[in-house]
Protein backbone atom coordinates (compact mmCIF):
# COMPACT_ATOMS: atom_id res chain seq x y z
CA UNK A 1 0.00 0.00 0.00
CA UNK A 2 2.74 2.40 1.02
CA UNK A 3 4.62 1.59 -2.15
CA UNK A 4 1.57 2.39 -4.25
CA UNK A 5 1.20 5.83 -2.73
CA UNK A 6 4.88 6.52 -3.29
CA UNK A 7 4.51 5.57 -6.94
CA UNK A 8 1.48 7.86 -7.30
CA UNK A 9 3.39 10.76 -5.81
CA UNK A 10 6.28 10.13 -8.17
CA UNK A 11 3.94 10.13 -11.17
CA UNK A 12 2.32 13.37 -9.97
CA UNK A 13 5.69 15.05 -9.50
CA UNK A 14 6.81 13.91 -12.92
CA UNK A 15 3.63 15.30 -14.52
CA UNK A 16 4.11 18.56 -12.66
CA UNK A 17 7.72 18.82 -13.82
CA UNK A 18 6.62 18.18 -17.41
CA UNK A 19 3.93 20.83 -17.21
CA UNK A 20 6.19 23.43 -15.71
CA UNK A 21 8.90 23.00 -18.32
CA UNK A 22 6.48 23.27 -21.25
CA UNK A 23 6.36 27.02 -21.03
CA UNK A 24 9.46 29.03 -20.39
CA UNK A 25 8.15 32.20 -18.85
CA UNK A 26 10.34 35.09 -17.92
CA UNK A 27 9.03 36.88 -14.91
CA UNK A 28 10.30 39.77 -12.91
CA UNK A 29 13.66 39.77 -11.24
CA UNK A 30 13.45 38.74 -7.61
CA UNK A 31 14.55 42.16 -6.39
CA UNK A 32 11.42 43.70 -7.85
CA UNK A 33 9.14 41.22 -6.12
CA UNK A 34 10.95 42.07 -2.90
CA UNK A 35 10.01 45.71 -3.36
CA UNK A 36 13.21 47.07 -4.84
CA UNK A 37 11.64 48.12 -8.14
CA UNK A 38 13.05 51.24 -9.70
CA UNK A 39 11.76 50.78 -13.22
CA UNK A 40 10.28 53.40 -15.51
CA UNK A 41 7.17 55.28 -14.40
CA UNK A 42 4.25 53.95 -16.52
CA UNK A 43 2.73 57.44 -16.70
CA UNK A 44 5.76 59.06 -18.34
CA UNK A 45 7.06 56.25 -20.54
CA UNK A 46 6.33 58.22 -23.69
CA UNK A 47 7.92 61.44 -22.43
CA UNK A 48 11.49 60.49 -21.60
CA UNK A 49 13.83 57.63 -20.99
CA UNK A 50 14.45 54.31 -22.63
CA UNK A 51 10.87 53.67 -23.76
CA UNK A 52 10.11 56.83 -25.74
CA UNK A 53 8.50 55.87 -29.01
CA UNK A 54 11.54 56.78 -31.12
CA UNK A 55 13.60 54.24 -29.18
CA UNK A 56 11.21 51.28 -29.59
CA UNK A 57 11.82 48.38 -31.93
CA UNK A 58 15.07 46.63 -32.68
CA UNK A 59 18.40 48.39 -32.15
CA UNK A 60 21.99 47.35 -32.60
CA UNK A 61 23.97 47.84 -29.43
CA UNK A 62 27.52 49.24 -29.44
CA UNK A 63 28.83 45.71 -28.80
CA UNK A 64 27.08 44.45 -31.92
CA UNK A 65 24.26 42.63 -30.16
CA UNK A 66 20.56 43.27 -30.79
CA UNK A 67 18.01 44.65 -28.37
CA UNK A 68 14.26 44.91 -28.90
CA UNK A 69 12.40 47.43 -26.74
CA UNK A 70 8.63 47.18 -26.45
CA UNK A 71 5.75 48.57 -24.44
CA UNK A 72 2.58 46.61 -23.73
CA UNK A 73 -0.55 48.59 -23.05
CA UNK A 74 -4.29 48.01 -23.22
CA UNK A 75 -4.66 46.54 -25.88
CA UNK A 76 -1.66 46.77 -28.13
CA UNK A 77 2.02 46.08 -28.20
CA UNK A 78 4.17 49.00 -29.29
CA UNK A 79 5.56 48.44 -31.79
CA UNK A 80 2.85 46.12 -33.05
CA UNK A 81 5.24 44.33 -35.36
CA UNK A 82 8.86 43.53 -34.68
CA UNK A 83 11.41 42.19 -37.13
CA UNK A 84 14.48 40.30 -36.01
CA UNK A 85 17.27 38.32 -37.69
CA UNK A 86 17.17 34.54 -37.26
CA UNK A 87 19.77 32.55 -35.36
CA UNK A 88 21.09 35.52 -33.41
CA UNK A 89 20.45 36.12 -29.70
CA UNK A 90 17.90 38.92 -29.34
CA UNK A 91 17.66 40.70 -26.02
CA UNK A 92 14.14 41.88 -25.17
CA UNK A 93 13.41 44.70 -22.76
CA UNK A 94 9.71 45.22 -22.13
CA UNK A 95 7.56 47.20 -19.78
CA UNK A 96 3.87 48.04 -19.45
CA UNK A 97 2.02 51.34 -19.49
CA UNK A 98 -0.90 50.00 -17.43
CA UNK A 99 -1.76 46.40 -16.52
CA UNK A 100 0.32 43.25 -16.41
CA UNK A 101 0.49 41.75 -19.91
CA UNK A 102 2.42 38.85 -21.34
CA UNK A 103 4.03 38.48 -24.70
CA UNK A 104 3.77 34.89 -25.80
CA UNK A 105 5.35 33.81 -29.05
CA UNK A 106 2.88 31.47 -30.69
CA UNK A 107 4.37 28.12 -31.58
CA UNK A 108 7.30 28.66 -29.24
CA UNK A 109 7.57 28.01 -25.56
CA UNK A 110 8.62 31.55 -24.77
CA UNK A 111 6.77 34.06 -22.66
CA UNK A 112 7.70 37.46 -21.36
CA UNK A 113 5.75 39.36 -18.76
CA UNK A 114 5.29 43.11 -19.12
CA UNK A 115 4.78 44.76 -15.76
CA UNK A 116 4.12 48.43 -15.07
CA UNK A 117 7.00 50.07 -13.22
CA UNK A 118 9.50 47.39 -14.12
CA UNK A 119 11.59 46.23 -17.05
CA UNK A 120 11.56 42.53 -17.84
CA UNK A 121 14.56 41.35 -19.77
CA UNK A 122 15.25 38.09 -21.56
CA UNK A 123 17.30 36.88 -24.49
CA UNK A 124 15.74 34.61 -27.08
CA UNK A 125 17.10 33.12 -30.27
CA UNK A 126 14.66 32.41 -33.09
CA UNK A 127 15.98 29.51 -35.07
CA UNK A 128 13.75 29.64 -38.14
CA UNK A 129 12.56 32.45 -40.35
CA UNK A 130 8.83 33.05 -40.50
CA UNK A 131 5.95 35.01 -39.09
CA UNK A 132 4.68 34.46 -35.61
CA UNK A 133 1.77 35.93 -33.72
CA UNK A 134 2.43 37.43 -30.33
CA UNK A 135 -0.84 37.14 -28.41
CA UNK A 136 -1.13 38.59 -24.94
CA UNK A 137 -1.18 35.68 -22.53
CA UNK A 138 -2.26 37.41 -19.34
CA UNK A 139 -5.82 38.62 -18.83
CA UNK A 140 -5.57 42.41 -18.92
CA UNK A 141 -9.15 43.61 -19.46
CA UNK A 142 -12.03 43.36 -21.94
CA UNK A 143 -9.75 43.83 -24.95
CA UNK A 144 -7.34 41.10 -23.88
CA UNK A 145 -8.43 38.51 -26.43
CA UNK A 146 -7.80 40.89 -29.32
CA UNK A 147 -4.40 42.00 -28.07
CA UNK A 148 -1.72 40.65 -30.32
CA UNK A 149 1.48 41.69 -31.99
CA UNK A 150 3.49 40.11 -34.75
CA UNK A 151 7.04 38.87 -35.00
CA UNK A 152 8.85 38.59 -38.31
CA UNK A 153 11.97 36.47 -38.25
CA UNK A 154 14.11 36.94 -41.35
CA UNK A 155 17.36 35.27 -42.31
CA UNK A 156 20.41 37.27 -41.33
CA UNK A 157 21.26 38.26 -44.90
CA UNK A 158 17.75 39.67 -45.37
CA UNK A 159 18.23 41.92 -42.40
CA UNK A 160 19.95 45.10 -43.61
CA UNK A 161 22.64 46.52 -41.30
CA UNK A 162 21.38 48.84 -38.59
CA UNK A 163 23.12 52.12 -37.78
CA UNK A 164 23.63 52.77 -34.08
CA UNK A 165 20.90 55.42 -34.05
CA UNK A 166 18.46 53.43 -36.15
CA UNK A 167 15.41 51.56 -34.83
CA UNK A 168 13.55 49.11 -37.05
CA UNK A 169 10.00 47.78 -37.01
CA UNK A 170 7.73 46.11 -39.53
CA UNK A 171 4.26 46.91 -40.78
CA UNK A 172 1.38 45.75 -38.61
CA UNK A 173 -1.19 43.67 -40.49
CU1 LIG B 1 -2.67 42.36 -22.57
CU2 LIG B 1 -3.96 40.52 -22.10
JSON list of C-alpha atoms and ligand atoms in Angstrom, two decimals:
[
{"chain": "A", "resi": 1, "resn": "UNK", "atom": "CA", "xyz": [0.00, 0.00, 0.00]},
{"chain": "A", "resi": 2, "resn": "UNK", "atom": "CA", "xyz": [2.74, 2.40, 1.02]},
{"chain": "A", "resi": 3, "resn": "UNK", "atom": "CA", "xyz": [4.62, 1.59, -2.15]},
{"chain": "A", "resi": 4, "resn": "UNK", "atom": "CA", "xyz": [1.57, 2.39, -4.25]},
{"chain": "A", "resi": 5, "resn": "UNK", "atom": "CA", "xyz": [1.20, 5.83, -2.73]},
{"chain": "A", "resi": 6, "resn": "UNK", "atom": "CA", "xyz": [4.88, 6.52, -3.29]},
{"chain": "A", "resi": 7, "resn": "UNK", "atom": "CA", "xyz": [4.51, 5.57, -6.94]},
{"chain": "A", "resi": 8, "resn": "UNK", "atom": "CA", "xyz": [1.48, 7.86, -7.30]},
{"chain": "A", "resi": 9, "resn": "UNK", "atom": "CA", "xyz": [3.39, 10.76, -5.81]},
{"chain": "A", "resi": 10, "resn": "UNK", "atom": "CA", "xyz": [6.28, 10.13, -8.17]},
{"chain": "A", "resi": 11, "resn": "UNK", "atom": "CA", "xyz": [3.94, 10.13, -11.17]},
{"chain": "A", "resi": 12, "resn": "UNK", "atom": "CA", "xyz": [2.32, 13.37, -9.97]},
{"chain": "A", "resi": 13, "resn": "UNK", "atom": "CA", "xyz": [5.69, 15.05, -9.50]},
{"chain": "A", "resi": 14, "resn": "UNK", "atom": "CA", "xyz": [6.81, 13.91, -12.92]},
{"chain": "A", "resi": 15, "resn": "UNK", "atom": "CA", "xyz": [3.63, 15.30, -14.52]},
{"chain": "A", "resi": 16, "resn": "UNK", "atom": "CA", "xyz": [4.11, 18.56, -12.66]},
{"chain": "A", "resi": 17, "resn": "UNK", "atom": "CA", "xyz": [7.72, 18.82, -13.82]},
{"chain": "A", "resi": 18, "resn": "UNK", "atom": "CA", "xyz": [6.62, 18.18, -17.41]},
{"chain": "A", "resi": 19, "resn": "UNK", "atom": "CA", "xyz": [3.93, 20.83, -17.21]},
{"chain": "A", "resi": 20, "resn": "UNK", "atom": "CA", "xyz": [6.19, 23.43, -15.71]},
{"chain": "A", "resi": 21, "resn": "UNK", "atom": "CA", "xyz": [8.90, 23.00, -18.32]},
{"chain": "A", "resi": 22, "resn": "UNK", "atom": "CA", "xyz": [6.48, 23.27, -21.25]},
{"chain": "A", "resi": 23, "resn": "UNK", "atom": "CA", "xyz": [6.36, 27.02, -21.03]},
{"chain": "A", "resi": 24, "resn": "UNK", "atom": "CA", "xyz": [9.46, 29.03, -20.39]},
{"chain": "A", "resi": 25, "resn": "UNK", "atom": "CA", "xyz": [8.15, 32.20, -18.85]},
{"chain": "A", "resi": 26, "resn": "UNK", "atom": "CA", "xyz": [10.34, 35.09, -17.92]},
{"chain": "A", "resi": 27, "resn": "UNK", "atom": "CA", "xyz": [9.03, 36.88, -14.91]},
{"chain": "A", "resi": 28, "resn": "UNK", "atom": "CA", "xyz": [10.30, 39.77, -12.91]},
{"chain": "A", "resi": 29, "resn": "UNK", "atom": "CA", "xyz": [13.66, 39.77, -11.24]},
{"chain": "A", "resi": 30, "resn": "UNK", "atom": "CA", "xyz": [13.45, 38.74, -7.61]},
{"chain": "A", "resi": 31, "resn": "UNK", "atom": "CA", "xyz": [14.55, 42.16, -6.39]},
{"chain": "A", "resi": 32, "resn": "UNK", "atom": "CA", "xyz": [11.42, 43.70, -7.85]},
{"chain": "A", "resi": 33, "resn": "UNK", "atom": "CA", "xyz": [9.14, 41.22, -6.12]},
{"chain": "A", "resi": 34, "resn": "UNK", "atom": "CA", "xyz": [10.95, 42.07, -2.90]},
{"chain": "A", "resi": 35, "resn": "UNK", "atom": "CA", "xyz": [10.01, 45.71, -3.36]},
{"chain": "A", "resi": 36, "resn": "UNK", "atom": "CA", "xyz": [13.21, 47.07, -4.84]},
{"chain": "A", "resi": 37, "resn": "UNK", "atom": "CA", "xyz": [11.64, 48.12, -8.14]},
{"chain": "A", "resi": 38, "resn": "UNK", "atom": "CA", "xyz": [13.05, 51.24, -9.70]},
{"chain": "A", "resi": 39, "resn": "UNK", "atom": "CA", "xyz": [11.76, 50.78, -13.22]},
{"chain": "A", "resi": 40, "resn": "UNK", "atom": "CA", "xyz": [10.28, 53.40, -15.51]},
{"chain": "A", "resi": 41, "resn": "UNK", "atom": "CA", "xyz": [7.17, 55.28, -14.40]},
{"chain": "A", "resi": 42, "resn": "UNK", "atom": "CA", "xyz": [4.25, 53.95, -16.52]},
{"chain": "A", "resi": 43, "resn": "UNK", "atom": "CA", "xyz": [2.73, 57.44, -16.70]},
{"chain": "A", "resi": 44, "resn": "UNK", "atom": "CA", "xyz": [5.76, 59.06, -18.34]},
{"chain": "A", "resi": 45, "resn": "UNK", "atom": "CA", "xyz": [7.06, 56.25, -20.54]},
{"chain": "A", "resi": 46, "resn": "UNK", "atom": "CA", "xyz": [6.33, 58.22, -23.69]},
{"chain": "A", "resi": 47, "resn": "UNK", "atom": "CA", "xyz": [7.92, 61.44, -22.43]},
{"chain": "A", "resi": 48, "resn": "UNK", "atom": "CA", "xyz": [11.49, 60.49, -21.60]},
{"chain": "A", "resi": 49, "resn": "UNK", "atom": "CA", "xyz": [13.83, 57.63, -20.99]},
{"chain": "A", "resi": 50, "resn": "UNK", "atom": "CA", "xyz": [14.45, 54.31, -22.63]},
{"chain": "A", "resi": 51, "resn": "UNK", "atom": "CA", "xyz": [10.87, 53.67, -23.76]},
{"chain": "A", "resi": 52, "resn": "UNK", "atom": "CA", "xyz": [10.11, 56.83, -25.74]},
{"chain": "A", "resi": 53, "resn": "UNK", "atom": "CA", "xyz": [8.50, 55.87, -29.01]},
{"chain": "A", "resi": 54, "resn": "UNK", "atom": "CA", "xyz": [11.54, 56.78, -31.12]},
{"chain": "A", "resi": 55, "resn": "UNK", "atom": "CA", "xyz": [13.60, 54.24, -29.18]},
{"chain": "A", "resi": 56, "resn": "UNK", "atom": "CA", "xyz": [11.21, 51.28, -29.59]},
{"chain": "A", "resi": 57, "resn": "UNK", "atom": "CA", "xyz": [11.82, 48.38, -31.93]},
{"chain": "A", "resi": 58, "resn": "UNK", "atom": "CA", "xyz": [15.07, 46.63, -32.68]},
{"chain": "A", "resi": 59, "resn": "UNK", "atom": "CA", "xyz": [18.40, 48.39, -32.15]},
{"chain": "A", "resi": 60, "resn": "UNK", "atom": "CA", "xyz": [21.99, 47.35, -32.60]},
{"chain": "A", "resi": 61, "resn": "UNK", "atom": "CA", "xyz": [23.97, 47.84, -29.43]},
{"chain": "A", "resi": 62, "resn": "UNK", "atom": "CA", "xyz": [27.52, 49.24, -29.44]},
{"chain": "A", "resi": 63, "resn": "UNK", "atom": "CA", "xyz": [28.83, 45.71, -28.80]},
{"chain": "A", "resi": 64, "resn": "UNK", "atom": "CA", "xyz": [27.08, 44.45, -31.92]},
{"chain": "A", "resi": 65, "resn": "UNK", "atom": "CA", "xyz": [24.26, 42.63, -30.16]},
{"chain": "A", "resi": 66, "resn": "UNK", "atom": "CA", "xyz": [20.56, 43.27, -30.79]},
{"chain": "A", "resi": 67, "resn": "UNK", "atom": "CA", "xyz": [18.01, 44.65, -28.37]},
{"chain": "A", "resi": 68, "resn": "UNK", "atom": "CA", "xyz": [14.26, 44.91, -28.90]},
{"chain": "A", "resi": 69, "resn": "UNK", "atom": "CA", "xyz": [12.40, 47.43, -26.74]},
{"chain": "A", "resi": 70, "resn": "UNK", "atom": "CA", "xyz": [8.63, 47.18, -26.45]},
{"chain": "A", "resi": 71, "resn": "UNK", "atom": "CA", "xyz": [5.75, 48.57, -24.44]},
{"chain": "A", "resi": 72, "resn": "UNK", "atom": "CA", "xyz": [2.58, 46.61, -23.73]},
{"chain": "A", "resi": 73, "resn": "UNK", "atom": "CA", "xyz": [-0.55, 48.59, -23.05]},
{"chain": "A", "resi": 74, "resn": "UNK", "atom": "CA", "xyz": [-4.29, 48.01, -23.22]},
{"chain": "A", "resi": 75, "resn": "UNK", "atom": "CA", "xyz": [-4.66, 46.54, -25.88]},
{"chain": "A", "resi": 76, "resn": "UNK", "atom": "CA", "xyz": [-1.66, 46.77, -28.13]},
{"chain": "A", "resi": 77, "resn": "UNK", "atom": "CA", "xyz": [2.02, 46.08, -28.20]},
{"chain": "A", "resi": 78, "resn": "UNK", "atom": "CA", "xyz": [4.17, 49.00, -29.29]},
{"chain": "A", "resi": 79, "resn": "UNK", "atom": "CA", "xyz": [5.56, 48.44, -31.79]},
{"chain": "A", "resi": 80, "resn": "UNK", "atom": "CA", "xyz": [2.85, 46.12, -33.05]},
{"chain": "A", "resi": 81, "resn": "UNK", "atom": "CA", "xyz": [5.24, 44.33, -35.36]},
{"chain": "A", "resi": 82, "resn": "UNK", "atom": "CA", "xyz": [8.86, 43.53, -34.68]},
{"chain": "A", "resi": 83, "resn": "UNK", "atom": "CA", "xyz": [11.41, 42.19, -37.13]},
{"chain": "A", "resi": 84, "resn": "UNK", "atom": "CA", "xyz": [14.48, 40.30, -36.01]},
{"chain": "A", "resi": 85, "resn": "UNK", "atom": "CA", "xyz": [17.27, 38.32, -37.69]},
{"chain": "A", "resi": 86, "resn": "UNK", "atom": "CA", "xyz": [17.17, 34.54, -37.26]},
{"chain": "A", "resi": 87, "resn": "UNK", "atom": "CA", "xyz": [19.77, 32.55, -35.36]},
{"chain": "A", "resi": 88, "resn": "UNK", "atom": "CA", "xyz": [21.09, 35.52, -33.41]},
{"chain": "A", "resi": 89, "resn": "UNK", "atom": "CA", "xyz": [20.45, 36.12, -29.70]},
{"chain": "A", "resi": 90, "resn": "UNK", "atom": "CA", "xyz": [17.90, 38.92, -29.34]},
{"chain": "A", "resi": 91, "resn": "UNK", "atom": "CA", "xyz": [17.66, 40.70, -26.02]},
{"chain": "A", "resi": 92, "resn": "UNK", "atom": "CA", "xyz": [14.14, 41.88, -25.17]},
{"chain": "A", "resi": 93, "resn": "UNK", "atom": "CA", "xyz": [13.41, 44.70, -22.76]},
{"chain": "A", "resi": 94, "resn": "UNK", "atom": "CA", "xyz": [9.71, 45.22, -22.13]},
{"chain": "A", "resi": 95, "resn": "UNK", "atom": "CA", "xyz": [7.56, 47.20, -19.78]},
{"chain": "A", "resi": 96, "resn": "UNK", "atom": "CA", "xyz": [3.87, 48.04, -19.45]},
{"chain": "A", "resi": 97, "resn": "UNK", "atom": "CA", "xyz": [2.02, 51.34, -19.49]},
{"chain": "A", "resi": 98, "resn": "UNK", "atom": "CA", "xyz": [-0.90, 50.00, -17.43]},
{"chain": "A", "resi": 99, "resn": "UNK", "atom": "CA", "xyz": [-1.76, 46.40, -16.52]},
{"chain": "A", "resi": 100, "resn": "UNK", "atom": "CA", "xyz": [0.32, 43.25, -16.41]},
{"chain": "A", "resi": 101, "resn": "UNK", "atom": "CA", "xyz": [0.49, 41.75, -19.91]},
{"chain": "A", "resi": 102, "resn": "UNK", "atom": "CA", "xyz": [2.42, 38.85, -21.34]},
{"chain": "A", "resi": 103, "resn": "UNK", "atom": "CA", "xyz": [4.03, 38.48, -24.70]},
{"chain": "A", "resi": 104, "resn": "UNK", "atom": "CA", "xyz": [3.77, 34.89, -25.80]},
{"chain": "A", "resi": 105, "resn": "UNK", "atom": "CA", "xyz": [5.35, 33.81, -29.05]},
{"chain": "A", "resi": 106, "resn": "UNK", "atom": "CA", "xyz": [2.88, 31.47, -30.69]},
{"chain": "A", "resi": 107, "resn": "UNK", "atom": "CA", "xyz": [4.37, 28.12, -31.58]},
{"chain": "A", "resi": 108, "resn": "UNK", "atom": "CA", "xyz": [7.30, 28.66, -29.24]},
{"chain": "A", "resi": 109, "resn": "UNK", "atom": "CA", "xyz": [7.57, 28.01, -25.56]},
{"chain": "A", "resi": 110, "resn": "UNK", "atom": "CA", "xyz": [8.62, 31.55, -24.77]},
{"chain": "A", "resi": 111, "resn": "UNK", "atom": "CA", "xyz": [6.77, 34.06, -22.66]},
{"chain": "A", "resi": 112, "resn": "UNK", "atom": "CA", "xyz": [7.70, 37.46, -21.36]},
{"chain": "A", "resi": 113, "resn": "UNK", "atom": "CA", "xyz": [5.75, 39.36, -18.76]},
{"chain": "A", "resi": 114, "resn": "UNK", "atom": "CA", "xyz": [5.29, 43.11, -19.12]},
{"chain": "A", "resi": 115, "resn": "UNK", "atom": "CA", "xyz": [4.78, 44.76, -15.76]},
{"chain": "A", "resi": 116, "resn": "UNK", "atom": "CA", "xyz": [4.12, 48.43, -15.07]},
{"chain": "A", "resi": 117, "resn": "UNK", "atom": "CA", "xyz": [7.00, 50.07, -13.22]},
{"chain": "A", "resi": 118, "resn": "UNK", "atom": "CA", "xyz": [9.50, 47.39, -14.12]},
{"chain": "A", "resi": 119, "resn": "UNK", "atom": "CA", "xyz": [11.59, 46.23, -17.05]},
{"chain": "A", "resi": 120, "resn": "UNK", "atom": "CA", "xyz": [11.56, 42.53, -17.84]},
{"chain": "A", "resi": 121, "resn": "UNK", "atom": "CA", "xyz": [14.56, 41.35, -19.77]},
{"chain": "A", "resi": 122, "resn": "UNK", "atom": "CA", "xyz": [15.25, 38.09, -21.56]},
{"chain": "A", "resi": 123, "resn": "UNK", "atom": "CA", "xyz": [17.30, 36.88, -24.49]},
{"chain": "A", "resi": 124, "resn": "UNK", "atom": "CA", "xyz": [15.74, 34.61, -27.08]},
{"chain": "A", "resi": 125, "resn": "UNK", "atom": "CA", "xyz": [17.10, 33.12, -30.27]},
{"chain": "A", "resi": 126, "resn": "UNK", "atom": "CA", "xyz": [14.66, 32.41, -33.09]},
{"chain": "A", "resi": 127, "resn": "UNK", "atom": "CA", "xyz": [15.98, 29.51, -35.07]},
{"chain": "A", "resi": 128, "resn": "UNK", "atom": "CA", "xyz": [13.75, 29.64, -38.14]},
{"chain": "A", "resi": 129, "resn": "UNK", "atom": "CA", "xyz": [12.56, 32.45, -40.35]},
{"chain": "A", "resi": 130, "resn": "UNK", "atom": "CA", "xyz": [8.83, 33.05, -40.50]},
{"chain": "A", "resi": 131, "resn": "UNK", "atom": "CA", "xyz": [5.95, 35.01, -39.09]},
{"chain": "A", "resi": 132, "resn": "UNK", "atom": "CA", "xyz": [4.68, 34.46, -35.61]},
{"chain": "A", "resi": 133, "resn": "UNK", "atom": "CA", "xyz": [1.77, 35.93, -33.72]},
{"chain": "A", "resi": 134, "resn": "UNK", "atom": "CA", "xyz": [2.43, 37.43, -30.33]},
{"chain": "A", "resi": 135, "resn": "UNK", "atom": "CA", "xyz": [-0.84, 37.14, -28.41]},
{"chain": "A", "resi": 136, "resn": "UNK", "atom": "CA", "xyz": [-1.13, 38.59, -24.94]},
{"chain": "A", "resi": 137, "resn": "UNK", "atom": "CA", "xyz": [-1.18, 35.68, -22.53]},
{"chain": "A", "resi": 138, "resn": "UNK", "atom": "CA", "xyz": [-2.26, 37.41, -19.34]},
{"chain": "A", "resi": 139, "resn": "UNK", "atom": "CA", "xyz": [-5.82, 38.62, -18.83]},
{"chain": "A", "resi": 140, "resn": "UNK", "atom": "CA", "xyz": [-5.57, 42.41, -18.92]},
{"chain": "A", "resi": 141, "resn": "UNK", "atom": "CA", "xyz": [-9.15, 43.61, -19.46]},
{"chain": "A", "resi": 142, "resn": "UNK", "atom": "CA", "xyz": [-12.03, 43.36, -21.94]},
{"chain": "A", "resi": 143, "resn": "UNK", "atom": "CA", "xyz": [-9.75, 43.83, -24.95]},
{"chain": "A", "resi": 144, "resn": "UNK", "atom": "CA", "xyz": [-7.34, 41.10, -23.88]},
{"chain": "A", "resi": 145, "resn": "UNK", "atom": "CA", "xyz": [-8.43, 38.51, -26.43]},
{"chain": "A", "resi": 146, "resn": "UNK", "atom": "CA", "xyz": [-7.80, 40.89, -29.32]},
{"chain": "A", "resi": 147, "resn": "UNK", "atom": "CA", "xyz": [-4.40, 42.00, -28.07]},
{"chain": "A", "resi": 148, "resn": "UNK", "atom": "CA", "xyz": [-1.72, 40.65, -30.32]},
{"chain": "A", "resi": 149, "resn": "UNK", "atom": "CA", "xyz": [1.48, 41.69, -31.99]},
{"chain": "A", "resi": 150, "resn": "UNK", "atom": "CA", "xyz": [3.49, 40.11, -34.75]},
{"chain": "A", "resi": 151, "resn": "UNK", "atom": "CA", "xyz": [7.04, 38.87, -35.00]},
{"chain": "A", "resi": 152, "resn": "UNK", "atom": "CA", "xyz": [8.85, 38.59, -38.31]},
{"chain": "A", "resi": 153, "resn": "UNK", "atom": "CA", "xyz": [11.97, 36.47, -38.25]},
{"chain": "A", "resi": 154, "resn": "UNK", "atom": "CA", "xyz": [14.11, 36.94, -41.35]},
{"chain": "A", "resi": 155, "resn": "UNK", "atom": "CA", "xyz": [17.36, 35.27, -42.31]},
{"chain": "A", "resi": 156, "resn": "UNK", "atom": "CA", "xyz": [20.41, 37.27, -41.33]},
{"chain": "A", "resi": 157, "resn": "UNK", "atom": "CA", "xyz": [21.26, 38.26, -44.90]},
{"chain": "A", "resi": 158, "resn": "UNK", "atom": "CA", "xyz": [17.75, 39.67, -45.37]},
{"chain": "A", "resi": 159, "resn": "UNK", "atom": "CA", "xyz": [18.23, 41.92, -42.40]},
{"chain": "A", "resi": 160, "resn": "UNK", "atom": "CA", "xyz": [19.95, 45.10, -43.61]},
{"chain": "A", "resi": 161, "resn": "UNK", "atom": "CA", "xyz": [22.64, 46.52, -41.30]},
{"chain": "A", "resi": 162, "resn": "UNK", "atom": "CA", "xyz": [21.38, 48.84, -38.59]},
{"chain": "A", "resi": 163, "resn": "UNK", "atom": "CA", "xyz": [23.12, 52.12, -37.78]},
{"chain": "A", "resi": 164, "resn": "UNK", "atom": "CA", "xyz": [23.63, 52.77, -34.08]},
{"chain": "A", "resi": 165, "resn": "UNK", "atom": "CA", "xyz": [20.90, 55.42, -34.05]},
{"chain": "A", "resi": 166, "resn": "UNK", "atom": "CA", "xyz": [18.46, 53.43, -36.15]},
{"chain": "A", "resi": 167, "resn": "UNK", "atom": "CA", "xyz": [15.41, 51.56, -34.83]},
{"chain": "A", "resi": 168, "resn": "UNK", "atom": "CA", "xyz": [13.55, 49.11, -37.05]},
{"chain": "A", "resi": 169, "resn": "UNK", "atom": "CA", "xyz": [10.00, 47.78, -37.01]},
{"chain": "A", "resi": 170, "resn": "UNK", "atom": "CA", "xyz": [7.73, 46.11, -39.53]},
{"chain": "A", "resi": 171, "resn": "UNK", "atom": "CA", "xyz": [4.26, 46.91, -40.78]},
{"chain": "A", "resi": 172, "resn": "UNK", "atom": "CA", "xyz": [1.38, 45.75, -38.61]},
{"chain": "A", "resi": 173, "resn": "UNK", "atom": "CA", "xyz": [-1.19, 43.67, -40.49]},
{"chain": "B", "resi": 1, "resn": "LIG", "atom": "CU1", "xyz": [-2.67, 42.36, -22.57]},
{"chain": "B", "resi": 1, "resn": "LIG", "atom": "CU2", "xyz": [-3.96, 40.52, -22.10]}
]
